[in-house]
């Protein structure tokens, strides 16, 4: 049997989280350490550890994550001013939780994309 992740436990309701959206493919919840006024994580309900592990059969779910991001940006009131969608993959990107997730960040100007870049 596949080993649970922190996020698969949240998906199944075994760990508490501030869930803002859930359907049969994805779950969205507020990040426990928000880095912006709005910081939501969208995760596939199915465990995909990293972007390196995605397959063709995940295409619809991954596309659906963008639709959910769009709708959440609208409902959270950040669609017009703009927001950032971010997916970390692996060590150089500081990925902490090995269950693929899309960060939705907004509610303030977010600066340039990478720290230390002019
Ligand atoms: P990343 O570095 O891309 O793997 O980001 C992991 C994010 O997950 C990080 O912003 C903090 C968040 N996080 C870690 N543990 C929990 C948790 O138990 N609950 C929630 N809601 N978020 C968590």
CSV table of C-alpha atoms and ligand atoms in Angstrom, one decimal:
chain,number,residue,atom,x,y,z
A,1,UNK,CA,0.0,0.0,0.0
A,2,UNK,CA,1.2,3.5,-0.8
A,3,UNK,CA,2.6,5.4,2.2
A,4,UNK,CA,0.6,8.4,3.4
A,5,UNK,CA,2.0,11.9,3.2
A,6,UNK,CA,1.2,14.8,5.4
A,7,UNK,CA,-1.0,16.2,2.7
A,8,UNK,CA,-2.7,12.8,1.9
A,9,UNK,CA,-3.7,12.8,5.6
A,10,UNK,CA,-5.2,16.2,5.2
A,11,UNK,CA,-7.0,15.1,2.0
A,12,UNK,CA,-8.6,12.2,3.9
A,13,UNK,CA,-9.5,14.4,6.9
A,14,UNK,CA,-7.0,12.5,9.2
A,15,UNK,CA,-5.1,15.7,10.0
A,16,UNK,CA,-6.8,19.1,10.6
A,17,UNK,CA,-6.4,21.9,8.0
A,18,UNK,CA,-8.3,24.9,6.9
A,19,UNK,CA,-9.8,23.4,3.7
A,20,UNK,CA,-11.1,25.9,1.3
A,21,UNK,CA,-12.0,23.6,-1.6
A,22,UNK,CA,-12.3,19.8,-2.2
A,23,UNK,CA,-13.6,17.6,-5.0
A,24,UNK,CA,-12.8,14.2,-6.3
A,25,UNK,CA,-9.5,15.2,-7.8
A,26,UNK,CA,-8.0,18.0,-5.7
A,27,UNK,CA,-8.0,19.5,-2.2
A,28,UNK,CA,-7.1,23.1,-1.4
A,29,UNK,CA,-6.2,24.4,2.1
A,30,UNK,CA,-4.5,27.3,3.8
A,31,UNK,CA,-0.7,27.0,4.3
A,32,UNK,CA,0.3,26.6,7.9
A,33,UNK,CA,3.1,29.2,7.5
A,34,UNK,CA,1.6,31.8,5.2
A,35,UNK,CA,4.1,33.9,3.3
A,36,UNK,CA,1.5,36.3,2.0
A,37,UNK,CA,-2.0,37.4,3.1
A,38,UNK,CA,-3.4,34.7,0.9
A,39,UNK,CA,-1.4,31.5,0.8
A,40,UNK,CA,-3.3,28.4,-0.3
A,41,UNK,CA,-2.0,25.0,-1.3
A,42,UNK,CA,-3.7,23.0,-4.0
A,43,UNK,CA,-2.8,19.3,-3.9
A,44,UNK,CA,-3.9,16.3,-6.1
A,45,UNK,CA,-5.9,13.9,-3.9
A,46,UNK,CA,-3.7,11.2,-5.4
A,47,UNK,CA,-0.1,11.1,-4.1
A,48,UNK,CA,2.3,12.4,-6.7
A,49,UNK,CA,5.6,13.0,-4.9
A,50,UNK,CA,7.1,15.6,-7.3
A,51,UNK,CA,6.8,17.1,-10.8
A,52,UNK,CA,9.3,14.4,-11.8
A,53,UNK,CA,6.7,11.8,-11.0
A,54,UNK,CA,3.8,13.2,-13.1
A,55,UNK,CA,2.5,11.0,-15.9
A,56,UNK,CA,0.1,11.4,-18.8
A,57,UNK,CA,-2.7,10.0,-16.8
A,58,UNK,CA,-2.3,13.0,-14.4
A,59,UNK,CA,-2.8,15.6,-17.1
A,60,UNK,CA,-6.5,16.3,-16.4
A,61,UNK,CA,-5.9,16.6,-12.6
A,62,UNK,CA,-2.9,18.9,-13.1
A,63,UNK,CA,-5.0,21.1,-15.5
A,64,UNK,CA,-7.8,21.1,-13.0
A,65,UNK,CA,-5.4,22.5,-10.4
A,66,UNK,CA,-5.2,25.7,-12.6
A,67,UNK,CA,-9.0,25.9,-12.8
A,68,UNK,CA,-9.3,25.6,-9.1
A,69,UNK,CA,-6.5,28.2,-8.6
A,70,UNK,CA,-8.4,30.6,-10.9
A,71,UNK,CA,-11.6,30.1,-9.0
A,72,UNK,CA,-9.9,30.5,-5.6
A,73,UNK,CA,-8.1,33.7,-6.7
A,74,UNK,CA,-11.5,35.1,-7.6
A,75,UNK,CA,-13.2,34.0,-4.4
A,76,UNK,CA,-10.3,35.2,-2.2
A,77,UNK,CA,-10.4,38.6,-4.0
A,78,UNK,CA,-6.9,38.5,-5.5
A,79,UNK,CA,-7.7,37.8,-9.1
A,80,UNK,CA,-7.6,41.4,-10.3
A,81,UNK,CA,-4.4,42.6,-8.6
A,82,UNK,CA,-2.7,39.4,-9.4
A,83,UNK,CA,-1.1,36.5,-7.7
A,84,UNK,CA,1.6,33.8,-8.0
A,85,UNK,CA,1.3,30.1,-8.6
A,86,UNK,CA,4.4,28.2,-7.6
A,87,UNK,CA,5.4,24.5,-7.6
A,88,UNK,CA,8.6,23.5,-6.0
A,89,UNK,CA,10.4,20.3,-7.2
A,90,UNK,CA,13.2,18.7,-5.3
A,91,UNK,CA,16.2,19.9,-3.3
A,92,UNK,CA,17.3,23.0,-5.1
A,93,UNK,CA,13.7,24.3,-4.9
A,94,UNK,CA,13.5,23.6,-1.2
A,95,UNK,CA,10.5,21.2,-1.6
A,96,UNK,CA,9.6,20.2,1.9
A,97,UNK,CA,6.5,18.0,1.5
A,98,UNK,CA,6.8,15.2,-1.1
A,99,UNK,CA,3.2,15.4,-2.3
A,100,UNK,CA,3.0,17.7,-5.3
A,101,UNK,CA,1.3,21.0,-4.4
A,102,UNK,CA,0.7,24.3,-6.1
A,103,UNK,CA,1.1,27.4,-3.9
A,104,UNK,CA,-1.4,30.2,-4.5
A,105,UNK,CA,0.1,33.4,-3.2
A,106,UNK,CA,-1.4,36.9,-3.2
A,107,UNK,CA,-2.8,39.8,-1.3
A,108,UNK,CA,0.3,42.0,-1.5
A,109,UNK,CA,2.9,42.8,-4.1
A,110,UNK,CA,5.1,39.7,-4.3
A,111,UNK,CA,8.3,41.2,-5.7
A,112,UNK,CA,10.5,39.5,-8.2
A,113,UNK,CA,10.3,35.8,-8.7
A,114,UNK,CA,13.6,34.7,-7.1
A,115,UNK,CA,15.2,36.0,-4.0
A,116,UNK,CA,18.4,38.0,-4.6
A,117,UNK,CA,17.6,38.6,-8.3
A,118,UNK,CA,17.8,42.2,-9.4
B,1,LIG,P1,7.2,23.3,-0.2
B,1,LIG,O1,8.5,24.0,0.2
B,1,LIG,O2,6.8,23.8,-1.6
B,1,LIG,O3,7.2,21.8,-0.1
B,1,LIG,O4,6.0,23.8,0.7
B,1,LIG,C1,5.5,23.1,1.7
B,1,LIG,C2,4.5,24.0,2.4
B,1,LIG,O5,3.6,23.2,3.2
B,1,LIG,C3,5.1,25.1,3.3
B,1,LIG,O6,4.7,26.4,2.8
B,1,LIG,C4,4.4,24.9,4.6
B,1,LIG,C5,3.2,24.0,4.3
B,1,LIG,N1,2.9,23.0,5.3
B,1,LIG,C6,3.8,22.1,5.9
B,1,LIG,N2,3.2,21.3,6.8
B,1,LIG,C7,1.8,21.7,6.8
B,1,LIG,C8,0.7,21.3,7.5
B,1,LIG,O7,0.7,20.4,8.3
B,1,LIG,N3,-0.5,22.0,7.2
B,1,LIG,C9,-0.5,23.0,6.3
B,1,LIG,N4,-1.7,23.5,6.1
B,1,LIG,N5,0.5,23.4,5.6
B,1,LIG,C10,1.7,22.8,5.9
